[in-house]
RNA sequence: GGGGUCGUAGUUCAGCCCGGUUAGAACGCCGGCCUGUCACGUCGGAAGUCGUGGGUUCAAAUCCCAUCGGCCCCGCCA
């Protein structure tokens, strides 16, 4: 057919209502609708169409006695045709009401119909009932987006962003945009690089976060800044990690940690109230890093269930068991975990868990079943002395039928491994109420940790984090003992964000770089602009950054980031719809002075 | 970089273990009939590079090897 017969760039009439928004109060009204054909039921004479738009579905009836031309066209409609109709809203006869539909008490008796665009048969039905592979969903993202799940999730995400902007606006924060083309940085994740045409051999990096830019905005006098910022990290993907994601980025002048904490508790309160109508309990509990590791074996504890770790080092002080004695001699520690008797693992499952912990953490997990306080069964049971068994039983509050897990070794290795065991047991046995929200702050992080791979100190947070003032004197003598003015906000075992008070003194900043193995010259080369900026009356400042996508995941009740992003990438960082990344024309590369090696 | 899992009509899946009919089903699609359906019904029809490549075999969707792609995880990443 000639294009001029089928291409209608302008609508034939204006829409009066959304399909899914009509209700029985609208009965008697003449309406004009646009929407997709969700389904067609053709009875030869009567034709029924389910018409769908973003608000929902309504049934449209075509009766040849009402309009023969419209009825004729209606018979040719197919799934996902985009059509405009005019008609009258009428009450359905009581026997024909569809209780499954919000609009089920009414229908539209059509007298005019225009096909605005036909559709090829879709590769899958636009309904949540059909479980289609993620690959196909991503390839035809525009069709998947029409489904209720993504419609709902992206609108919830919009509501989160709206609440965020309102909250910060009301507290005097200014939203400032920062560049996407920025400077490569040595620390942190792998950068996405963009070659510069006008400076051959030089590259921009897409920002991993606007960290330094927001600090410089404080130096630049904005006092209170926020931004919903796109961030980029070229690392491998996970269900909850995409290469490009959004942060709610915040910075303020002269804050105490409690000022940031209060602002963010206010933000979460606002988001949960506005988006879900849920009232949060504030303030959130605060745990020190040390306490979180000691009790949960994690710096992002899931406090929705118990089964906390217990320190059994004292209980095992006089043990005869060789493995444990050896690790205690090396200033190691012993930790235990109690699995209550109502939860039982088979021998096979226990063996699998032991093997898995060995391969992932290179640590030996031991277990025993408790018959009575002094009578344990299992591979290690007969090697355990009476003293440690009864001491451990007291600390862990063991009861007959319980399973006890034990692990000995260096504290900083045993605790995360036991934390992992705890999470596995929790996931396996504890059924959590869906609406349960356990927010918390984890504070008093160490400033540095030792990187085994690189054999040097690295920042736990980032190199711009300020040390606690009372630890300053230990900075050079014992850097690992220094605590940071840093705080993470955690919900249900998921880290939602983290922040800190920053270093605003150029000498201290240079000292920290030095401790991280960055010479004064290298530091000036890579961060000279920051050091220099700090020397011009930089006010003390600090802030936080929150993962918007993760917040959206939790609000939407999904465990995949792809369900809260309009156009996500696959695990190989590919966009299946557009085919990005793609090869480019050799002429483009030449202009950029870029050569492909392989 | 490593481990696991999946890949068969447009879609969802069966068949694969134990090699041997013309590779089936449902939904969808195409055509006919049907005035109250809403998972409409009904009659008929079309539809397949069994992800790809190689090997074993008289014979491969089926067994073996490699490879590509989706998902989950470790490493990596706040």
PDB file of N, CA, C and O in Angstrom, chain A residues 429-496:
ATOM      1  N   UNK A 429      16.175 -21.282  55.724  1.00  0.00           N
ATOM      2  CA  UNK A 429      15.202 -21.683  56.751  1.00  0.00           C
ATOM      3  C   UNK A 429      14.247 -20.589  57.217  1.00  0.00           C
ATOM      4  O   UNK A 429      13.142 -20.883  57.650  1.00  0.00           O
ATOM      5  N   UNK A 430      14.690 -19.331  57.169  1.00  0.00           N
ATOM      6  CA  UNK A 430      13.869 -18.285  57.780  1.00  0.00           C
ATOM      7  C   UNK A 430      12.935 -17.686  56.736  1.00  0.00           C
ATOM      8  O   UNK A 430      13.393 -17.223  55.693  1.00  0.00           O
ATOM      9  N   UNK A 431      11.633 -17.718  56.998  1.00  0.00           N
ATOM     10  CA  UNK A 431      10.724 -17.046  56.070  1.00  0.00           C
ATOM     11  C   UNK A 431      10.429 -15.656  56.620  1.00  0.00           C
ATOM     12  O   UNK A 431       9.964 -15.494  57.742  1.00  0.00           O
ATOM     13  N   UNK A 432      10.773 -14.666  55.811  1.00  0.00           N
ATOM     14  CA  UNK A 432      10.706 -13.287  56.268  1.00  0.00           C
ATOM     15  C   UNK A 432       9.402 -12.658  55.811  1.00  0.00           C
ATOM     16  O   UNK A 432       9.004 -12.833  54.666  1.00  0.00           O
ATOM     17  N   UNK A 433       8.735 -11.920  56.696  1.00  0.00           N
ATOM     18  CA  UNK A 433       7.543 -11.196  56.261  1.00  0.00           C
ATOM     19  C   UNK A 433       7.918 -10.190  55.172  1.00  0.00           C
ATOM     20  O   UNK A 433       8.944  -9.518  55.309  1.00  0.00           O
ATOM     21  N   UNK A 434       7.141 -10.087  54.096  1.00  0.00           N
ATOM     22  CA  UNK A 434       7.545  -9.282  52.950  1.00  0.00           C
ATOM     23  C   UNK A 434       7.787  -7.796  53.278  1.00  0.00           C
ATOM     24  O   UNK A 434       8.677  -7.196  52.719  1.00  0.00           O
ATOM     25  N   UNK A 435       7.018  -7.224  54.165  1.00  0.00           N
ATOM     26  CA  UNK A 435       7.162  -5.792  54.399  1.00  0.00           C
ATOM     27  C   UNK A 435       8.201  -5.417  55.448  1.00  0.00           C
ATOM     28  O   UNK A 435       8.336  -4.247  55.787  1.00  0.00           O
ATOM     29  N   UNK A 436       8.934  -6.397  55.949  1.00  0.00           N
ATOM     30  CA  UNK A 436       9.856  -6.135  57.053  1.00  0.00           C
ATOM     31  C   UNK A 436      11.044  -5.290  56.599  1.00  0.00           C
ATOM     32  O   UNK A 436      11.753  -5.652  55.671  1.00  0.00           O
ATOM     33  N   UNK A 437      11.254  -4.135  57.238  1.00  0.00           N
ATOM     34  CA  UNK A 437      12.331  -3.224  56.850  1.00  0.00           C
ATOM     35  C   UNK A 437      13.269  -3.021  58.021  1.00  0.00           C
ATOM     36  O   UNK A 437      12.882  -2.460  59.040  1.00  0.00           O
ATOM     37  N   UNK A 438      14.494  -3.482  57.890  1.00  0.00           N
ATOM     38  CA  UNK A 438      15.477  -3.285  58.945  1.00  0.00           C
ATOM     39  C   UNK A 438      16.587  -2.368  58.458  1.00  0.00           C
ATOM     40  O   UNK A 438      17.613  -2.825  57.950  1.00  0.00           O
ATOM     41  N   UNK A 439      16.314  -1.082  58.570  1.00  0.00           N
ATOM     42  CA  UNK A 439      17.340  -0.090  58.244  1.00  0.00           C
ATOM     43  C   UNK A 439      18.367  -0.030  59.364  1.00  0.00           C
ATOM     44  O   UNK A 439      18.022  -0.258  60.536  1.00  0.00           O
ATOM     45  N   UNK A 440      19.575   0.312  59.037  1.00  0.00           N
ATOM     46  CA  UNK A 440      20.556   0.617  60.082  1.00  0.00           C
ATOM     47  C   UNK A 440      21.700   1.432  59.499  1.00  0.00           C
ATOM     48  O   UNK A 440      21.895   1.490  58.284  1.00  0.00           O
ATOM     49  N   UNK A 441      22.410   2.087  60.393  1.00  0.00           N
ATOM     50  CA  UNK A 441      23.658   2.761  60.020  1.00  0.00           C
ATOM     51  C   UNK A 441      24.815   1.941  60.545  1.00  0.00           C
ATOM     52  O   UNK A 441      24.770   1.462  61.687  1.00  0.00           O
ATOM     53  N   UNK A 442      25.821   1.762  59.713  1.00  0.00           N
ATOM     54  CA  UNK A 442      27.061   1.162  60.181  1.00  0.00           C
ATOM     55  C   UNK A 442      28.098   2.285  60.189  1.00  0.00           C
ATOM     56  O   UNK A 442      28.284   2.966  59.168  1.00  0.00           O
ATOM     57  N   UNK A 443      28.707   2.514  61.354  1.00  0.00           N
ATOM     58  CA  UNK A 443      29.595   3.662  61.513  1.00  0.00           C
ATOM     59  C   UNK A 443      30.953   3.196  62.034  1.00  0.00           C
ATOM     60  O   UNK A 443      31.133   2.029  62.393  1.00  0.00           O
ATOM     61  N   UNK A 444      31.882   4.156  62.063  1.00  0.00           N
ATOM     62  CA  UNK A 444      33.191   3.896  62.650  1.00  0.00           C
ATOM     63  C   UNK A 444      33.967   2.799  61.896  1.00  0.00           C
ATOM     64  O   UNK A 444      34.558   1.913  62.488  1.00  0.00           O
ATOM     65  N   UNK A 445      33.935   2.922  60.580  1.00  0.00           N
ATOM     66  CA  UNK A 445      34.722   2.016  59.739  1.00  0.00           C
ATOM     67  C   UNK A 445      36.205   2.265  59.948  1.00  0.00           C
ATOM     68  O   UNK A 445      36.599   3.373  60.292  1.00  0.00           O
ATOM     69  N   UNK A 446      37.045   1.266  59.709  1.00  0.00           N
ATOM     70  CA  UNK A 446      38.466   1.561  59.619  1.00  0.00           C
ATOM     71  C   UNK A 446      38.726   2.434  58.390  1.00  0.00           C
ATOM     72  O   UNK A 446      37.974   2.380  57.412  1.00  0.00           O
ATOM     73  N   UNK A 447      39.784   3.235  58.470  1.00  0.00           N
ATOM     74  CA  UNK A 447      40.113   4.107  57.338  1.00  0.00           C
ATOM     75  C   UNK A 447      40.809   3.298  56.234  1.00  0.00           C
ATOM     76  O   UNK A 447      40.547   3.496  55.058  1.00  0.00           O
ATOM     77  N   UNK A 448      41.669   2.378  56.673  1.00  0.00           N
ATOM     78  CA  UNK A 448      42.454   1.594  55.702  1.00  0.00           C
ATOM     79  C   UNK A 448      42.239   0.100  55.921  1.00  0.00           C
ATOM     80  O   UNK A 448      41.848  -0.326  57.009  1.00  0.00           O
ATOM     81  N   UNK A 449      42.542  -0.650  54.901  1.00  0.00           N
ATOM     82  CA  UNK A 449      42.704  -2.092  55.075  1.00  0.00           C
ATOM     83  C   UNK A 449      43.926  -2.493  54.251  1.00  0.00           C
ATOM     84  O   UNK A 449      44.386  -1.740  53.392  1.00  0.00           O
ATOM     85  N   UNK A 450      44.443  -3.705  54.562  1.00  0.00           N
ATOM     86  CA  UNK A 450      45.611  -4.144  53.812  1.00  0.00           C
ATOM     87  C   UNK A 450      45.145  -4.986  52.631  1.00  0.00           C
ATOM     88  O   UNK A 450      44.389  -5.940  52.795  1.00  0.00           O
ATOM     89  N   UNK A 451      45.574  -4.605  51.426  1.00  0.00           N
ATOM     90  CA  UNK A 451      45.217  -5.367  50.243  1.00  0.00           C
ATOM     91  C   UNK A 451      46.204  -6.499  50.057  1.00  0.00           C
ATOM     92  O   UNK A 451      47.393  -6.271  49.896  1.00  0.00           O
ATOM     93  N   UNK A 452      45.704  -7.722  50.128  1.00  0.00           N
ATOM     94  CA  UNK A 452      46.573  -8.895  49.994  1.00  0.00           C
ATOM     95  C   UNK A 452      47.180  -8.939  48.598  1.00  0.00           C
ATOM     96  O   UNK A 452      48.347  -9.244  48.423  1.00  0.00           O
ATOM     97  N   UNK A 453      46.330  -8.625  47.599  1.00  0.00           N
ATOM     98  CA  UNK A 453      46.783  -8.677  46.205  1.00  0.00           C
ATOM     99  C   UNK A 453      47.919  -7.697  45.947  1.00  0.00           C
ATOM    100  O   UNK A 453      48.924  -8.038  45.346  1.00  0.00           O
ATOM    101  N   UNK A 454      47.709  -6.444  46.376  1.00  0.00           N
ATOM    102  CA  UNK A 454      48.659  -5.410  46.019  1.00  0.00           C
ATOM    103  C   UNK A 454      49.723  -5.230  47.086  1.00  0.00           C
ATOM    104  O   UNK A 454      50.699  -4.504  46.873  1.00  0.00           O
ATOM    105  N   UNK A 455      49.532  -5.867  48.253  1.00  0.00           N
ATOM    106  CA  UNK A 455      50.517  -5.777  49.312  1.00  0.00           C
ATOM    107  C   UNK A 455      50.719  -4.373  49.832  1.00  0.00           C
ATOM    108  O   UNK A 455      51.828  -3.967  50.161  1.00  0.00           O
ATOM    109  N   UNK A 456      49.658  -3.606  49.881  1.00  0.00           N
ATOM    110  CA  UNK A 456      49.778  -2.236  50.399  1.00  0.00           C
ATOM    111  C   UNK A 456      48.456  -1.845  51.043  1.00  0.00           C
ATOM    112  O   UNK A 456      47.488  -2.619  51.021  1.00  0.00           O
ATOM    113  N   UNK A 457      48.444  -0.646  51.636  1.00  0.00           N
ATOM    114  CA  UNK A 457      47.192  -0.172  52.223  1.00  0.00           C
ATOM    115  C   UNK A 457      46.259   0.310  51.130  1.00  0.00           C
ATOM    116  O   UNK A 457      46.692   0.879  50.127  1.00  0.00           O
ATOM    117  N   UNK A 458      44.969   0.071  51.312  1.00  0.00           N
ATOM    118  CA  UNK A 458      43.973   0.674  50.427  1.00  0.00           C
ATOM    119  C   UNK A 458      42.905   1.309  51.304  1.00  0.00           C
ATOM    120  O   UNK A 458      42.766   0.963  52.476  1.00  0.00           O
ATOM    121  N   UNK A 459      42.146   2.228  50.714  1.00  0.00           N
ATOM    122  CA  UNK A 459      41.077   2.890  51.462  1.00  0.00           C
ATOM    123  C   UNK A 459      39.890   1.952  51.568  1.00  0.00           C
ATOM    124  O   UNK A 459      39.516   1.314  50.590  1.00  0.00           O
ATOM    125  N   UNK A 460      39.295   1.889  52.738  1.00  0.00           N
ATOM    126  CA  UNK A 460      38.070   1.118  52.869  1.00  0.00           C
ATOM    127  C   UNK A 460      36.942   1.831  52.125  1.00  0.00           C
ATOM    128  O   UNK A 460      36.167   1.209  51.395  1.00  0.00           O
ATOM    129  N   UNK A 461      36.868   3.142  52.285  1.00  0.00           N
ATOM    130  CA  UNK A 461      35.858   3.931  51.583  1.00  0.00           C
ATOM    131  C   UNK A 461      36.506   4.527  50.339  1.00  0.00           C
ATOM    132  O   UNK A 461      36.514   3.916  49.293  1.00  0.00           O
ATOM    133  N   UNK A 462      37.069   5.711  50.413  1.00  0.00           N
ATOM    134  CA  UNK A 462      37.887   6.252  49.326  1.00  0.00           C
ATOM    135  C   UNK A 462      38.912   7.188  49.948  1.00  0.00           C
ATOM    136  O   UNK A 462      38.803   7.526  51.125  1.00  0.00           O
ATOM    137  N   UNK A 463      39.920   7.597  49.196  1.00  0.00           N
ATOM    138  CA  UNK A 463      41.057   8.287  49.823  1.00  0.00           C
ATOM    139  C   UNK A 463      40.743   9.688  50.323  1.00  0.00           C
ATOM    140  O   UNK A 463      41.617  10.331  50.901  1.00  0.00           O
ATOM    141  N   UNK A 464      39.520  10.150  50.141  1.00  0.00           N
ATOM    142  CA  UNK A 464      39.183  11.521  50.536  1.00  0.00           C
ATOM    143  C   UNK A 464      38.448  11.548  51.879  1.00  0.00           C
ATOM    144  O   UNK A 464      38.030  12.588  52.359  1.00  0.00           O
ATOM    145  N   UNK A 465      38.286  10.336  52.462  1.00  0.00           N
ATOM    146  CA  UNK A 465      37.583  10.206  53.734  1.00  0.00           C
ATOM    147  C   UNK A 465      38.453  10.690  54.889  1.00  0.00           C
ATOM    148  O   UNK A 465      39.627  10.342  54.977  1.00  0.00           O
ATOM    149  N   UNK A 466      37.846  11.462  55.768  1.00  0.00           N
ATOM    150  CA  UNK A 466      38.597  12.021  56.897  1.00  0.00           C
ATOM    151  C   UNK A 466      38.748  10.985  58.000  1.00  0.00           C
ATOM    152  O   UNK A 466      37.807  10.254  58.306  1.00  0.00           O
ATOM    153  N   UNK A 467      39.942  10.934  58.614  1.00  0.00           N
ATOM    154  CA  UNK A 467      40.126  10.087  59.792  1.00  0.00           C
ATOM    155  C   UNK A 467      39.422  10.698  60.999  1.00  0.00           C
ATOM    156  O   UNK A 467      39.218  11.911  61.043  1.00  0.00           O
ATOM    157  N   UNK A 468      39.065   9.862  61.965  1.00  0.00           N
ATOM    158  CA  UNK A 468      38.538  10.385  63.219  1.00  0.00           C
ATOM    159  C   UNK A 468      39.630  11.217  63.884  1.00  0.00           C
ATOM    160  O   UNK A 468      40.786  10.780  63.966  1.00  0.00           O
ATOM    161  N   UNK A 469      39.281  12.398  64.382  1.00  0.00           N
ATOM    162  CA  UNK A 469      40.314  13.283  64.930  1.00  0.00           C
ATOM    163  C   UNK A 469      41.106  12.634  66.056  1.00  0.00           C
ATOM    164  O   UNK A 469      42.326  12.844  66.143  1.00  0.00           O
ATOM    165  N   UNK A 470      40.453  11.809  66.891  1.00  0.00           N
ATOM    166  CA  UNK A 470      41.184  11.221  68.025  1.00  0.00           C
ATOM    167  C   UNK A 470      42.201  10.179  67.566  1.00  0.00           C
ATOM    168  O   UNK A 470      43.054   9.772  68.341  1.00  0.00           O
ATOM    169  N   UNK A 471      42.107   9.717  66.291  1.00  0.00           N
ATOM    170  CA  UNK A 471      43.054   8.717  65.802  1.00  0.00           C
ATOM    171  C   UNK A 471      44.193   9.335  64.999  1.00  0.00           C
ATOM    172  O   UNK A 471      45.080   8.633  64.539  1.00  0.00           O
ATOM    173  N   UNK A 472      44.134  10.675  64.808  1.00  0.00           N
ATOM    174  CA  UNK A 472      45.098  11.322  63.913  1.00  0.00           C
ATOM    175  C   UNK A 472      46.541  11.031  64.290  1.00  0.00           C
ATOM    176  O   UNK A 472      47.387  10.819  63.421  1.00  0.00           O
ATOM    177  N   UNK A 473      46.799  10.995  65.599  1.00  0.00           N
ATOM    178  CA  UNK A 473      48.180  10.807  66.027  1.00  0.00           C
ATOM    179  C   UNK A 473      48.710   9.422  65.629  1.00  0.00           C
ATOM    180  O   UNK A 473      49.901   9.221  65.517  1.00  0.00           O
ATOM    181  N   UNK A 474      47.815   8.463  65.389  1.00  0.00           N
ATOM    182  CA  UNK A 474      48.240   7.097  65.039  1.00  0.00           C
ATOM    183  C   UNK A 474      48.390   6.906  63.534  1.00  0.00           C
ATOM    184  O   UNK A 474      48.741   5.822  63.072  1.00  0.00           O
ATOM    185  N   UNK A 475      48.111   7.967  62.776  1.00  0.00           N
ATOM    186  CA  UNK A 475      48.033   7.839  61.317  1.00  0.00           C
ATOM    187  C   UNK A 475      49.289   7.199  60.731  1.00  0.00           C
ATOM    188  O   UNK A 475      49.190   6.291  59.907  1.00  0.00           O
ATOM    189  N   UNK A 476      50.452   7.655  61.161  1.00  0.00           N
ATOM    190  CA  UNK A 476      51.679   7.106  60.586  1.00  0.00           C
ATOM    191  C   UNK A 476      52.165   5.891  61.355  1.00  0.00           C
ATOM    192  O   UNK A 476      52.664   4.945  60.772  1.00  0.00           O
ATOM    193  N   UNK A 477      51.961   5.914  62.676  1.00  0.00           N
ATOM    194  CA  UNK A 477      52.466   4.848  63.532  1.00  0.00           C
ATOM    195  C   UNK A 477      51.720   3.548  63.279  1.00  0.00           C
ATOM    196  O   UNK A 477      52.298   2.477  63.132  1.00  0.00           O
ATOM    197  N   UNK A 478      50.408   3.610  63.189  1.00  0.00           N
ATOM    198  CA  UNK A 478      49.588   2.403  63.077  1.00  0.00           C
ATOM    199  C   UNK A 478      48.343   2.702  62.246  1.00  0.00           C
ATOM    200  O   UNK A 478      47.242   2.760  62.777  1.00  0.00           O
ATOM    201  N   UNK A 479      48.546   2.903  60.954  1.00  0.00           N
ATOM    202  CA  UNK A 479      47.419   3.358  60.111  1.00  0.00           C
ATOM    203  C   UNK A 479      46.209   2.422  60.159  1.00  0.00           C
ATOM    204  O   UNK A 479      45.074   2.892  60.064  1.00  0.00           O
ATOM    205  N   UNK A 480      46.436   1.124  60.321  1.00  0.00           N
ATOM    206  CA  UNK A 480      45.300   0.193  60.301  1.00  0.00           C
ATOM    207  C   UNK A 480      44.393   0.380  61.513  1.00  0.00           C
ATOM    208  O   UNK A 480      43.252  -0.084  61.510  1.00  0.00           O
ATOM    209  N   UNK A 481      44.892   1.055  62.547  1.00  0.00           N
ATOM    210  CA  UNK A 481      44.071   1.261  63.743  1.00  0.00           C
ATOM    211  C   UNK A 481      43.200   2.507  63.630  1.00  0.00           C
ATOM    212  O   UNK A 481      42.361   2.760  64.484  1.00  0.00           O
ATOM    213  N   UNK A 482      43.406   3.282  62.561  1.00  0.00           N
ATOM    214  CA  UNK A 482      42.698   4.563  62.437  1.00  0.00           C
ATOM    215  C   UNK A 482      41.275   4.338  61.946  1.00  0.00           C
ATOM    216  O   UNK A 482      41.038   3.569  61.012  1.00  0.00           O
ATOM    217  N   UNK A 483      40.333   5.001  62.594  1.00  0.00           N
ATOM    218  CA  UNK A 483      38.938   4.919  62.168  1.00  0.00           C
ATOM    219  C   UNK A 483      38.595   6.083  61.259  1.00  0.00           C
ATOM    220  O   UNK A 483      39.262   7.109  61.275  1.00  0.00           O
ATOM    221  N   UNK A 484      37.551   5.901  60.467  1.00  0.00           N
ATOM    222  CA  UNK A 484      37.138   6.909  59.497  1.00  0.00           C
ATOM    223  C   UNK A 484      35.846   7.563  59.955  1.00  0.00           C
ATOM    224  O   UNK A 484      35.024   6.937  60.625  1.00  0.00           O
ATOM    225  N   UNK A 485      35.671   8.818  59.575  1.00  0.00           N
ATOM    226  CA  UNK A 485      34.391   9.499  59.813  1.00  0.00           C
ATOM    227  C   UNK A 485      33.452   9.114  58.669  1.00  0.00           C
ATOM    228  O   UNK A 485      33.080   9.941  57.844  1.00  0.00           O
ATOM    229  N   UNK A 486      33.121   7.826  58.639  1.00  0.00           N
ATOM    230  CA  UNK A 486      32.346   7.300  57.521  1.00  0.00           C
ATOM    231  C   UNK A 486      31.131   6.551  58.051  1.00  0.00           C
ATOM    232  O   UNK A 486      31.133   6.087  59.198  1.00  0.00           O
ATOM    233  N   UNK A 487      30.111   6.465  57.225  1.00  0.00           N
ATOM    234  CA  UNK A 487      28.862   5.835  57.642  1.00  0.00           C
ATOM    235  C   UNK A 487      28.187   5.221  56.419  1.00  0.00           C
ATOM    236  O   UNK A 487      28.197   5.796  55.331  1.00  0.00           O
ATOM    237  N   UNK A 488      27.664   4.029  56.584  1.00  0.00           N
ATOM    238  CA  UNK A 488      26.915   3.352  55.517  1.00  0.00           C
ATOM    239  C   UNK A 488      25.484   3.184  55.972  1.00  0.00           C
ATOM    240  O   UNK A 488      25.235   2.879  57.140  1.00  0.00           O
ATOM    241  N   UNK A 489      24.558   3.330  55.048  1.00  0.00           N
ATOM    242  CA  UNK A 489      23.162   3.023  55.388  1.00  0.00           C
ATOM    243  C   UNK A 489      22.815   1.679  54.756  1.00  0.00           C
ATOM    244  O   UNK A 489      23.103   1.429  53.583  1.00  0.00           O
ATOM    245  N   UNK A 490      22.246   0.791  55.562  1.00  0.00           N
ATOM    246  CA  UNK A 490      22.010  -0.594  55.165  1.00  0.00           C
ATOM    247  C   UNK A 490      20.537  -0.925  55.388  1.00  0.00           C
ATOM    248  O   UNK A 490      19.952  -0.524  56.390  1.00  0.00           O
ATOM    249  N   UNK A 491      19.949  -1.616  54.411  1.00  0.00           N
ATOM    250  CA  UNK A 491      18.573  -2.080  54.571  1.00  0.00           C
ATOM    251  C   UNK A 491      18.522  -3.561  54.226  1.00  0.00           C
ATOM    252  O   UNK A 491      18.861  -3.958  53.108  1.00  0.00           O
ATOM    253  N   UNK A 492      18.092  -4.369  55.192  1.00  0.00           N
ATOM    254  CA  UNK A 492      17.879  -5.797  54.954  1.00  0.00           C
ATOM    255  C   UNK A 492      19.085  -6.477  54.313  1.00  0.00           C
ATOM    256  O   UNK A 492      18.943  -7.301  53.406  1.00  0.00           O
ATOM    257  N   UNK A 493      20.269  -6.109  54.764  1.00  0.00           N
ATOM    258  CA  UNK A 493      21.470  -6.772  54.253  1.00  0.00           C
ATOM    259  C   UNK A 493      21.972  -6.211  52.945  1.00  0.00           C
ATOM    260  O   UNK A 493      22.901  -6.758  52.356  1.00  0.00           O
ATOM    261  N   UNK A 494      21.377  -5.155  52.476  1.00  0.00           N
ATOM    262  CA  UNK A 494      21.797  -4.540  51.217  1.00  0.00           C
ATOM    263  C   UNK A 494      22.349  -3.152  51.538  1.00  0.00           C
ATOM    264  O   UNK A 494      21.709  -2.381  52.250  1.00  0.00           O
ATOM    265  N   UNK A 495      23.539  -2.849  51.043  1.00  0.00           N
ATOM    266  CA  UNK A 495      24.097  -1.525  51.261  1.00  0.00           C
ATOM    267  C   UNK A 495      23.413  -0.550  50.319  1.00  0.00           C
ATOM    268  O   UNK A 495      23.494  -0.680  49.110  1.00  0.00           O
ATOM    269  N   UNK A 496      22.731   0.442  50.900  1.00  0.00           N
ATOM    270  CA  UNK A 496      22.037   1.413  50.055  1.00  0.00           C
ATOM    271  C   UNK A 496      22.900   2.621  49.750  1.00  0.00           C
ATOM    272  O   UNK A 496      22.649   3.327  48.784  1.00  0.00           O
TER     273      UNK A 496
END
